[in-house]
């Protein structure tokens, strides 16, 4: 939160639920600039929106049209991505830099204008270039259309809860240094809830976020993982939670004492305040499927405070017990238990892809880089490490500009091997290229994302722009196309836009390519995406109204 914004003002924003305020056209203005913020005993200049950290929460109803004027007064070029918004017939508004638009340069502005179509729940917005999303982000709350209701009783109140990271450094410098030396960016110095680390971190006890609740009520927690590089286990001491939505798609109610949430994902959960009046820690702790590499094994905390008289022996916050940081069985169980409330999974498929994901190494002159064997670590899909183009791919496609990309992204890896077992260094070096996969309009697609153990293994959150998709199956080890489909859930699989591929495992998704455009597919660990862990779907035009429209006026130019 920027200096000068009081906690009382922030809390009042969280408690306001604008059920009575709705309009067909919703306007916002984002002024992107810099603010000095103090965390962990140090003052750091960060990029913010409207002087707020996190940025402003946007409230709309399903069916509304949202117009956001973004004025860039920051010293960096940037774009804004509306994470999870399908952008039906508005792919120019999606926001990833050099995919659907060129960046908004310093001193310029751009109007994002799009409709919220058939989506309800919590999404979010964030900068989609470099490391700026570390501080440039906020929640996007989509209420049911006026006259419609939640598929659960209306809660007493709601709280956006945004999980993030904090660096005692300029985040652009952190990434630039890593790219310069060919290494991995430095880890963050703290994790945060609504931008505050909580009282387990240095110099943070006096500004730990508090959420005031009444006993005997039900609250809706809208949880967003805006962290650049870490999934979290989320818990509240002595309280159960009921998951009712993920990525703005309703789920069958799932009661749990721990929520797993990956970067890019959102989870809507109901909290019943049934305990004795007191103080209870709300916390988030890192989940790491791969124990290799450094990270901060400290819990970020906020405090759930019951209103009213609190007895002395209940006046010290109670800490929840978390799973071990590498508890992959608990992570897998949570993901596997979520089921869609309104499933519509394609029962047959037109195209099938097996996409391996993992890290490789490209050579550096005189072995001068900081990666294995003096090389530079890069991410890849099917052994292709994505190279960012010099103009936006959507622009190149719409205007037929040659030489920007090729349409030969492969449907499977170039060779079969033991994906999750020991591998030889000869498999490490991927091909560099800007390749897209072309999909025919309205075709149904099945993708199996297969983790690999090249160099290291980890659980990766894969986000597909422009689409929700059904997670029909997941498992550990190598995907077996002969036996694993027999266990697919084609009845009520969860519907999300960011899937967590299990550590040393696989995840199978299905969706129908009914939204023409150029759509980014990437790992939502920002350090991985910045190093080529990306690909692109080009969905061809349909007929009549199902076509890519011309670009809006004043689209930023490269």
Short mmCIF file of C-alpha atoms in Angstrom, two decimals, residues 45-495:
data_model
loop_
_atom_site.label_atom_id
_atom_site.label_comp_id
_atom_site.label_asym_id
_atom_site.label_seq_id
_atom_site.Cartn_x
_atom_site.Cartn_y
_atom_site.Cartn_z
CA UNK A 45 10.72 3.20 -5.04
CA UNK A 46 8.19 0.99 -6.81
CA UNK A 47 5.82 1.29 -9.76
CA UNK A 48 2.17 1.62 -8.72
CA UNK A 49 -1.26 2.34 -10.18
CA UNK A 50 -3.01 5.43 -8.77
CA UNK A 51 -0.45 5.44 -5.95
CA UNK A 52 -1.80 2.16 -4.58
CA UNK A 53 -0.06 -1.13 -3.83
CA UNK A 54 -1.82 -3.41 -4.59
CA UNK A 55 -3.60 -1.40 -7.25
CA UNK A 56 -7.32 -0.56 -7.23
CA UNK A 57 -9.89 -3.35 -7.22
CA UNK A 58 -12.23 -3.16 -10.19
CA UNK A 59 -15.88 -4.15 -9.63
CA UNK A 60 -18.12 -5.07 -12.56
CA UNK A 61 -21.15 -7.24 -13.27
CA UNK A 62 -21.23 -9.99 -15.86
CA UNK A 63 -22.19 -8.40 -19.17
CA UNK A 64 -20.72 -4.98 -18.36
CA UNK A 65 -18.35 -3.20 -20.70
CA UNK A 66 -15.12 -2.11 -19.01
CA UNK A 67 -13.09 0.87 -20.22
CA UNK A 68 -9.75 1.55 -18.52
CA UNK A 69 -7.60 4.48 -19.58
CA UNK A 70 -3.98 3.69 -18.75
CA UNK A 71 -1.65 6.68 -18.57
CA UNK A 72 2.01 5.70 -18.25
CA UNK A 73 4.02 8.13 -16.13
CA UNK A 74 6.48 5.47 -15.00
CA UNK A 75 10.06 5.33 -16.35
CA UNK A 76 9.33 1.93 -17.96
CA UNK A 77 7.25 0.88 -20.94
CA UNK A 78 4.41 -1.43 -19.95
CA UNK A 79 1.14 -3.12 -20.82
CA UNK A 80 -1.80 -4.28 -18.68
CA UNK A 81 -3.18 -7.81 -19.00
CA UNK A 82 -6.70 -8.65 -17.81
CA UNK A 83 -5.84 -12.09 -16.52
CA UNK A 84 -8.53 -14.64 -17.28
CA UNK A 85 -10.86 -12.33 -19.21
CA UNK A 86 -11.77 -14.25 -22.36
CA UNK A 87 -11.68 -11.14 -24.57
CA UNK A 88 -14.31 -12.51 -26.98
CA UNK A 89 -13.78 -10.59 -30.24
CA UNK A 90 -11.47 -8.18 -28.39
CA UNK A 91 -8.09 -9.93 -28.54
CA UNK A 92 -6.39 -6.57 -29.18
CA UNK A 93 -7.26 -5.71 -25.55
CA UNK A 94 -5.62 -8.77 -23.95
CA UNK A 95 -2.40 -6.96 -23.09
CA UNK A 96 0.68 -9.26 -23.24
CA UNK A 97 3.56 -7.24 -24.65
CA UNK A 98 4.63 -8.16 -28.19
CA UNK A 99 1.84 -10.74 -28.45
CA UNK A 100 -1.35 -8.66 -28.87
CA UNK A 101 0.10 -5.17 -28.54
CA UNK A 102 3.28 -3.19 -28.28
CA UNK A 103 4.04 -1.54 -24.92
CA UNK A 104 2.63 1.81 -23.82
CA UNK A 105 5.75 3.94 -23.79
CA UNK A 106 6.52 6.43 -21.02
CA UNK A 107 4.41 9.57 -21.42
CA UNK A 108 1.72 7.89 -23.52
CA UNK A 109 -1.68 6.40 -22.76
CA UNK A 110 -3.99 3.72 -24.14
CA UNK A 111 -7.65 2.84 -23.57
CA UNK A 112 -8.54 -0.80 -22.91
CA UNK A 113 -12.16 -1.45 -23.86
CA UNK A 114 -13.80 -4.89 -23.60
CA UNK A 115 -16.89 -6.77 -22.48
CA UNK A 116 -17.11 -9.17 -19.53
CA UNK A 117 -18.82 -12.12 -21.18
CA UNK A 118 -20.21 -15.17 -19.33
CA UNK A 119 -17.76 -14.98 -16.43
CA UNK A 120 -18.43 -14.54 -12.70
CA UNK A 121 -16.10 -14.55 -9.74
CA UNK A 122 -12.58 -13.26 -9.18
CA UNK A 123 -10.00 -12.47 -11.83
CA UNK A 124 -7.19 -9.94 -11.71
CA UNK A 125 -5.15 -7.52 -13.75
CA UNK A 126 -1.39 -7.01 -13.88
CA UNK A 127 1.46 -5.59 -15.89
CA UNK A 128 2.54 -8.03 -18.59
CA UNK A 129 6.10 -7.09 -19.34
CA UNK A 130 9.34 -7.75 -17.51
CA UNK A 131 9.03 -7.95 -13.68
CA UNK A 132 6.65 -5.01 -13.27
CA UNK A 133 3.75 -7.20 -12.24
CA UNK A 134 5.48 -7.55 -8.84
CA UNK A 135 3.82 -4.27 -7.81
CA UNK A 136 1.48 -3.43 -10.72
CA UNK A 137 -1.52 -5.65 -10.06
CA UNK A 138 -5.01 -5.69 -8.56
CA UNK A 139 -8.21 -7.71 -8.28
CA UNK A 140 -11.02 -7.78 -10.85
CA UNK A 141 -14.31 -8.75 -9.18
CA UNK A 142 -17.15 -9.90 -11.46
CA UNK A 143 -20.57 -10.04 -9.81
CA UNK A 144 -23.52 -11.92 -11.33
CA UNK A 145 -25.61 -10.00 -13.81
CA UNK A 146 -28.26 -7.86 -12.09
CA UNK A 147 -31.15 -10.13 -11.16
CA UNK A 148 -28.92 -13.23 -10.94
CA UNK A 149 -27.35 -14.61 -7.78
CA UNK A 150 -24.43 -16.63 -6.49
CA UNK A 151 -24.96 -20.42 -6.45
CA UNK A 152 -24.46 -20.17 -2.67
CA UNK A 153 -26.00 -17.92 0.03
CA UNK A 154 -24.98 -14.29 -0.23
CA UNK A 155 -22.05 -13.67 2.18
CA UNK A 156 -22.11 -11.03 4.89
CA UNK A 157 -19.10 -9.27 3.37
CA UNK A 158 -16.01 -10.02 1.31
CA UNK A 159 -12.26 -9.41 1.34
CA UNK A 160 -9.82 -9.39 -1.60
CA UNK A 161 -6.67 -11.18 -0.42
CA UNK A 162 -3.71 -10.68 -2.76
CA UNK A 163 -0.62 -12.79 -2.16
CA UNK A 164 2.64 -11.43 -3.48
CA UNK A 165 6.37 -10.93 -3.08
CA UNK A 166 8.64 -8.09 -2.02
CA UNK A 167 12.20 -7.29 -3.08
CA UNK A 168 14.58 -4.94 -1.28
CA UNK A 169 15.66 -3.90 -4.75
CA UNK A 170 14.34 -2.47 -7.98
CA UNK A 171 12.60 -5.45 -9.60
CA UNK A 172 13.62 -4.34 -13.08
CA UNK A 173 17.25 -4.38 -11.97
CA UNK A 174 16.76 -7.88 -10.51
CA UNK A 175 15.63 -9.24 -13.88
CA UNK A 176 18.11 -7.20 -15.93
CA UNK A 177 21.04 -8.49 -13.91
CA UNK A 178 19.93 -12.11 -14.34
CA UNK A 179 19.50 -11.71 -18.10
CA UNK A 180 22.85 -9.95 -18.34
CA UNK A 181 24.81 -12.73 -16.64
CA UNK A 182 22.68 -15.54 -18.02
CA UNK A 183 21.53 -16.73 -14.62
CA UNK A 184 18.43 -17.02 -12.46
CA UNK A 185 16.93 -13.83 -10.91
CA UNK A 186 17.52 -13.31 -7.19
CA UNK A 187 14.81 -14.57 -4.85
CA UNK A 188 12.44 -12.08 -3.23
CA UNK A 189 13.10 -10.91 0.34
CA UNK A 190 9.58 -11.51 1.67
CA UNK A 191 6.11 -12.76 0.81
CA UNK A 192 3.11 -10.53 1.34
CA UNK A 193 -0.63 -10.38 1.96
CA UNK A 194 -2.11 -7.21 0.44
CA UNK A 195 1.47 -5.91 0.10
CA UNK A 196 2.43 -6.43 3.78
CA UNK A 197 4.84 -9.19 4.88
CA UNK A 198 3.30 -9.69 8.31
CA UNK A 199 4.86 -9.77 11.73
CA UNK A 200 7.19 -12.75 11.24
CA UNK A 201 9.35 -10.60 8.95
CA UNK A 202 11.65 -7.80 10.20
CA UNK A 203 10.11 -4.36 10.82
CA UNK A 204 6.62 -5.60 9.92
CA UNK A 205 4.79 -6.13 13.23
CA UNK A 206 3.11 -2.73 13.34
CA UNK A 207 1.56 -2.83 9.87
CA UNK A 208 0.31 -6.41 9.68
CA UNK A 209 -3.03 -6.40 7.84
CA UNK A 210 -6.10 -7.10 9.99
CA UNK A 211 -9.49 -8.32 8.77
CA UNK A 212 -12.33 -7.49 11.17
CA UNK A 213 -15.19 -10.01 11.29
CA UNK A 214 -18.30 -10.73 13.36
CA UNK A 215 -18.94 -14.08 14.94
CA UNK A 216 -21.58 -16.26 13.27
CA UNK A 217 -21.24 -14.75 9.79
CA UNK A 218 -20.05 -16.04 6.42
CA UNK A 219 -17.41 -14.11 4.51
CA UNK A 220 -16.23 -14.48 0.92
CA UNK A 221 -12.44 -14.40 0.54
CA UNK A 222 -11.30 -13.58 -2.98
CA UNK A 223 -7.73 -14.92 -3.04
CA UNK A 224 -5.33 -13.94 -5.83
CA UNK A 225 -1.78 -15.23 -6.18
CA UNK A 226 0.04 -12.28 -7.71
CA UNK A 227 3.49 -13.60 -6.75
CA UNK A 228 6.02 -13.79 -9.53
CA UNK A 229 7.54 -17.15 -8.73
CA UNK A 230 5.87 -19.06 -5.88
CA UNK A 231 2.78 -21.16 -5.18
CA UNK A 232 1.40 -20.95 -1.65
CA UNK A 233 -0.43 -23.04 0.89
CA UNK A 234 -3.04 -20.73 2.46
CA UNK A 235 -4.63 -21.37 5.87
CA UNK A 236 -6.49 -19.67 8.72
CA UNK A 237 -5.87 -21.01 12.21
CA UNK A 238 -8.74 -23.17 13.58
CA UNK A 239 -10.99 -22.38 10.61
CA UNK A 240 -12.20 -24.51 7.72
CA UNK A 241 -12.64 -22.99 4.26
CA UNK A 242 -15.04 -23.91 1.46
CA UNK A 243 -13.79 -23.40 -2.10
CA UNK A 244 -16.66 -22.23 -4.33
CA UNK A 245 -14.84 -20.91 -7.41
CA UNK A 246 -11.49 -20.88 -9.15
CA UNK A 247 -10.40 -18.52 -11.94
CA UNK A 248 -13.94 -17.08 -12.15
CA UNK A 249 -15.61 -20.47 -12.65
CA UNK A 250 -17.85 -21.93 -9.96
CA UNK A 251 -16.87 -25.21 -8.35
CA UNK A 252 -18.85 -27.71 -6.38
CA UNK A 253 -18.32 -26.65 -2.75
CA UNK A 254 -15.14 -28.25 -1.40
CA UNK A 255 -14.39 -28.03 2.32
CA UNK A 256 -10.73 -27.96 3.26
CA UNK A 257 -8.37 -26.66 5.92
CA UNK A 258 -5.73 -25.68 3.36
CA UNK A 259 -5.93 -23.96 -0.02
CA UNK A 260 -3.21 -24.35 -2.65
CA UNK A 261 -2.90 -21.47 -5.08
CA UNK A 262 -0.37 -20.96 -7.87
CA UNK A 263 0.83 -17.71 -9.47
CA UNK A 264 -1.92 -16.52 -11.81
CA UNK A 265 -4.71 -18.44 -10.11
CA UNK A 266 -7.61 -17.13 -8.06
CA UNK A 267 -9.70 -19.00 -5.50
CA UNK A 268 -13.02 -17.86 -4.03
CA UNK A 269 -13.55 -19.41 -0.60
CA UNK A 270 -16.23 -19.07 2.07
CA UNK A 271 -15.20 -18.55 5.69
CA UNK A 272 -17.63 -19.17 8.56
CA UNK A 273 -16.66 -17.27 11.70
CA UNK A 274 -17.77 -19.85 14.24
CA UNK A 275 -14.90 -19.66 16.76
CA UNK A 276 -14.53 -17.82 20.05
CA UNK A 277 -13.81 -14.10 19.70
CA UNK A 278 -10.06 -13.75 19.39
CA UNK A 279 -7.15 -13.26 17.02
CA UNK A 280 -6.31 -15.89 14.42
CA UNK A 281 -3.44 -15.79 11.96
CA UNK A 282 -4.22 -15.98 8.28
CA UNK A 283 -1.06 -17.17 6.56
CA UNK A 284 0.52 -18.18 3.29
CA UNK A 285 3.60 -20.39 3.06
CA UNK A 286 5.53 -21.47 -0.03
CA UNK A 287 4.93 -24.84 -1.69
CA UNK A 288 7.97 -26.13 -3.54
CA UNK A 289 7.69 -29.40 -5.42
CA UNK A 290 11.40 -29.25 -6.15
CA UNK A 291 13.51 -28.68 -2.99
CA UNK A 292 16.49 -27.47 -5.03
CA UNK A 293 17.38 -23.78 -4.95
CA UNK A 294 17.00 -21.13 -2.25
CA UNK A 295 13.73 -19.68 -1.04
CA UNK A 296 12.40 -18.00 2.09
CA UNK A 297 10.74 -20.58 4.30
CA UNK A 298 8.83 -17.98 6.34
CA UNK A 299 5.07 -17.51 6.56
CA UNK A 300 3.49 -14.24 5.48
CA UNK A 301 0.69 -13.38 7.87
CA UNK A 302 -2.41 -11.27 8.36
CA UNK A 303 -4.73 -11.33 11.37
CA UNK A 304 -8.38 -12.36 11.44
CA UNK A 305 -9.86 -10.37 14.34
CA UNK A 306 -13.31 -11.02 15.76
CA UNK A 307 -15.19 -7.89 16.78
CA UNK A 308 -16.27 -7.62 20.39
CA UNK A 309 -14.76 -8.51 23.73
CA UNK A 310 -11.71 -10.76 23.43
CA UNK A 311 -10.63 -12.67 26.51
CA UNK A 312 -7.04 -12.20 27.62
CA UNK A 313 -6.07 -15.82 26.97
CA UNK A 314 -7.24 -15.46 23.36
CA UNK A 315 -5.59 -12.11 22.64
CA UNK A 316 -2.42 -13.53 21.09
CA UNK A 317 -2.90 -14.64 17.45
CA UNK A 318 -3.02 -18.40 16.92
CA UNK A 319 -0.77 -19.73 14.15
CA UNK A 320 -2.09 -22.41 11.73
CA UNK A 321 -0.11 -25.60 11.15
CA UNK A 322 1.06 -25.79 7.55
CA UNK A 323 1.96 -28.81 5.43
CA UNK A 324 5.68 -29.28 4.77
CA UNK A 325 6.91 -26.97 2.00
CA UNK A 326 7.43 -29.97 -0.34
CA UNK A 327 4.15 -31.77 0.43
CA UNK A 328 3.31 -32.75 -3.14
CA UNK A 329 0.64 -35.33 -2.11
CA UNK A 330 -1.36 -32.58 -0.37
CA UNK A 331 -0.94 -30.29 -3.37
CA UNK A 332 -2.06 -33.02 -5.76
CA UNK A 333 -5.04 -33.95 -3.59
CA UNK A 334 -6.26 -30.35 -3.46
CA UNK A 335 -6.08 -29.88 -7.22
CA UNK A 336 -7.71 -33.23 -7.89
CA UNK A 337 -10.67 -32.63 -5.57
CA UNK A 338 -11.97 -29.50 -7.31
CA UNK A 339 -14.95 -30.15 -9.59
CA UNK A 340 -16.88 -27.83 -11.87
CA UNK A 341 -20.41 -26.78 -10.96
CA UNK A 342 -21.26 -26.08 -14.61
CA UNK A 343 -19.25 -28.48 -16.77
CA UNK A 344 -19.31 -28.46 -20.56
CA UNK A 345 -16.25 -30.52 -21.46
CA UNK A 346 -15.81 -31.63 -25.10
CA UNK A 347 -16.51 -35.36 -25.26
CA UNK A 348 -14.57 -35.84 -28.49
CA UNK A 349 -11.44 -34.12 -29.78
CA UNK A 350 -10.22 -32.97 -33.19
CA UNK A 351 -6.60 -32.33 -32.31
CA UNK A 352 -4.28 -33.76 -29.68
CA UNK A 353 -0.97 -32.38 -28.45
CA UNK A 354 1.69 -33.64 -26.06
CA UNK A 355 3.69 -30.66 -24.85
CA UNK A 356 6.81 -31.30 -22.80
CA UNK A 357 7.90 -28.49 -20.54
CA UNK A 358 11.14 -27.91 -18.74
CA UNK A 359 14.47 -26.21 -18.68
CA UNK A 360 17.39 -26.47 -21.02
CA UNK A 361 20.67 -24.64 -21.51
CA UNK A 362 21.92 -22.67 -24.49
CA UNK A 363 25.61 -22.06 -24.99
CA UNK A 364 27.32 -18.78 -24.15
CA UNK A 365 30.61 -17.58 -25.66
CA UNK A 366 33.55 -18.99 -23.71
CA UNK A 367 31.09 -20.53 -21.22
CA UNK A 368 30.59 -17.06 -19.78
CA UNK A 369 27.07 -17.42 -18.36
CA UNK A 370 25.99 -18.43 -14.87
CA UNK A 371 24.03 -21.57 -15.80
CA UNK A 372 25.17 -25.20 -16.01
CA UNK A 373 28.36 -25.71 -18.04
CA UNK A 374 28.71 -21.94 -18.35
CA UNK A 375 25.49 -21.72 -20.38
CA UNK A 376 22.28 -19.75 -20.08
CA UNK A 377 19.20 -21.56 -18.68
CA UNK A 378 16.08 -21.28 -20.82
CA UNK A 379 12.57 -22.71 -20.63
CA UNK A 380 10.95 -24.55 -23.49
CA UNK A 381 7.81 -26.26 -24.76
CA UNK A 382 8.50 -29.28 -27.01
CA UNK A 383 12.14 -28.24 -27.11
CA UNK A 384 11.27 -24.78 -28.52
CA UNK A 385 12.37 -21.81 -26.43
CA UNK A 386 10.23 -18.81 -27.37
CA UNK A 387 11.97 -15.75 -28.79
CA UNK A 388 10.09 -12.48 -28.26
CA UNK A 389 9.32 -10.79 -31.61
CA UNK A 390 10.05 -7.17 -32.44
CA UNK A 391 6.40 -6.34 -33.20
CA UNK A 392 3.17 -7.75 -31.81
CA UNK A 393 2.27 -11.16 -33.26
CA UNK A 394 -1.41 -10.23 -33.59
CA UNK A 395 -0.42 -7.18 -35.62
CA UNK A 396 1.83 -9.30 -37.83
CA UNK A 397 -0.93 -11.86 -38.38
CA UNK A 398 -3.72 -9.36 -39.04
CA UNK A 399 -1.69 -7.32 -41.53
CA UNK A 400 0.14 -10.28 -43.09
CA UNK A 401 3.62 -9.09 -42.13
CA UNK A 402 6.15 -11.77 -43.07
CA UNK A 403 9.23 -12.81 -41.15
CA UNK A 404 7.84 -12.28 -37.64
CA UNK A 405 6.79 -15.85 -36.77
CA UNK A 406 6.41 -19.30 -38.26
CA UNK A 407 3.44 -21.68 -37.97
CA UNK A 408 5.35 -24.89 -37.32
CA UNK A 409 5.09 -25.32 -33.56
CA UNK A 410 5.17 -29.13 -33.16
CA UNK A 411 2.31 -31.24 -31.74
CA UNK A 412 4.77 -33.39 -29.81
CA UNK A 413 8.42 -33.30 -28.68
CA UNK A 414 11.06 -34.04 -31.32
CA UNK A 415 11.90 -37.36 -29.66
CA UNK A 416 10.51 -39.63 -26.99
CA UNK A 417 12.53 -40.19 -23.83
CA UNK A 418 12.02 -40.89 -20.16
CA UNK A 419 10.58 -37.43 -19.48
CA UNK A 420 10.64 -37.58 -15.68
CA UNK A 421 13.64 -39.86 -15.19
CA UNK A 422 17.41 -39.32 -15.37
CA UNK A 423 18.40 -37.65 -18.63
CA UNK A 424 21.55 -36.99 -20.57
CA UNK A 425 23.03 -33.51 -21.11
CA UNK A 426 22.69 -34.15 -24.86
CA UNK A 427 18.96 -33.42 -24.46
CA UNK A 428 19.50 -30.10 -22.71
CA UNK A 429 19.82 -27.61 -25.58
CA UNK A 430 16.49 -26.46 -27.10
CA UNK A 431 15.83 -24.69 -30.38
CA UNK A 432 15.25 -20.93 -30.25
CA UNK A 433 12.34 -19.61 -32.30
CA UNK A 434 9.07 -17.67 -32.56
CA UNK A 435 6.69 -20.46 -33.53
CA UNK A 436 2.89 -20.59 -33.23
CA UNK A 437 0.36 -23.42 -33.33
CA UNK A 438 -2.56 -22.75 -35.70
CA UNK A 439 -6.00 -23.98 -34.60
CA UNK A 440 -9.06 -24.11 -36.79
CA UNK A 441 -12.06 -22.23 -35.45
CA UNK A 442 -14.36 -24.34 -33.26
CA UNK A 443 -12.02 -27.34 -33.23
CA UNK A 444 -11.77 -29.22 -29.95
CA UNK A 445 -8.28 -29.66 -28.56
CA UNK A 446 -6.71 -31.92 -25.97
CA UNK A 447 -3.31 -31.01 -24.57
CA UNK A 448 -1.22 -33.08 -22.22
CA UNK A 449 1.39 -30.91 -20.51
CA UNK A 450 4.23 -33.23 -19.53
CA UNK A 451 6.82 -32.13 -16.98
CA UNK A 452 10.42 -33.17 -17.58
CA UNK A 453 13.43 -33.58 -15.33
CA UNK A 454 15.88 -31.90 -17.67
CA UNK A 455 18.31 -30.05 -15.34
CA UNK A 456 15.62 -29.89 -12.63
CA UNK A 457 11.96 -30.71 -12.10
CA UNK A 458 9.21 -28.56 -10.61
CA UNK A 459 5.49 -27.91 -10.74
CA UNK A 460 4.69 -25.26 -13.35
CA UNK A 461 1.55 -23.08 -13.60
CA UNK A 462 0.59 -22.86 -17.28
CA UNK A 463 -1.73 -20.00 -18.25
CA UNK A 464 -3.63 -19.84 -21.55
CA UNK A 465 -4.88 -16.42 -22.59
CA UNK A 466 -8.34 -16.04 -24.12
CA UNK A 467 -9.69 -19.33 -22.79
CA UNK A 468 -10.94 -21.29 -19.84
CA UNK A 469 -10.27 -25.01 -20.11
CA UNK A 470 -11.22 -28.28 -18.44
CA UNK A 471 -8.60 -30.21 -16.48
CA UNK A 472 -9.65 -33.75 -17.36
CA UNK A 473 -6.73 -35.63 -15.82
CA UNK A 474 -3.42 -35.41 -14.01
CA UNK A 475 -0.85 -37.79 -12.66
CA UNK A 476 2.79 -38.45 -11.84
CA UNK A 477 5.53 -39.83 -14.04
CA UNK A 478 5.22 -40.13 -17.80
CA UNK A 479 1.80 -39.81 -19.40
CA UNK A 480 0.64 -43.10 -20.93
CA UNK A 481 -1.72 -42.47 -23.88
CA UNK A 482 -2.90 -46.09 -23.75
CA UNK A 483 -3.98 -46.30 -20.10
CA UNK A 484 -4.28 -42.81 -18.59
CA UNK A 485 -7.28 -41.58 -20.65
CA UNK A 486 -9.39 -44.33 -19.08
CA UNK A 487 -9.23 -42.37 -15.83
CA UNK A 488 -10.11 -38.97 -17.34
CA UNK A 489 -12.95 -37.04 -15.73
CA UNK A 490 -15.24 -36.08 -18.60
CA UNK A 491 -18.23 -35.42 -16.34
CA UNK A 492 -17.36 -32.53 -14.00
CA UNK A 493 -13.68 -31.52 -14.31
CA UNK A 494 -12.67 -28.16 -12.90
CA UNK A 495 -12.63 -25.20 -15.30
#
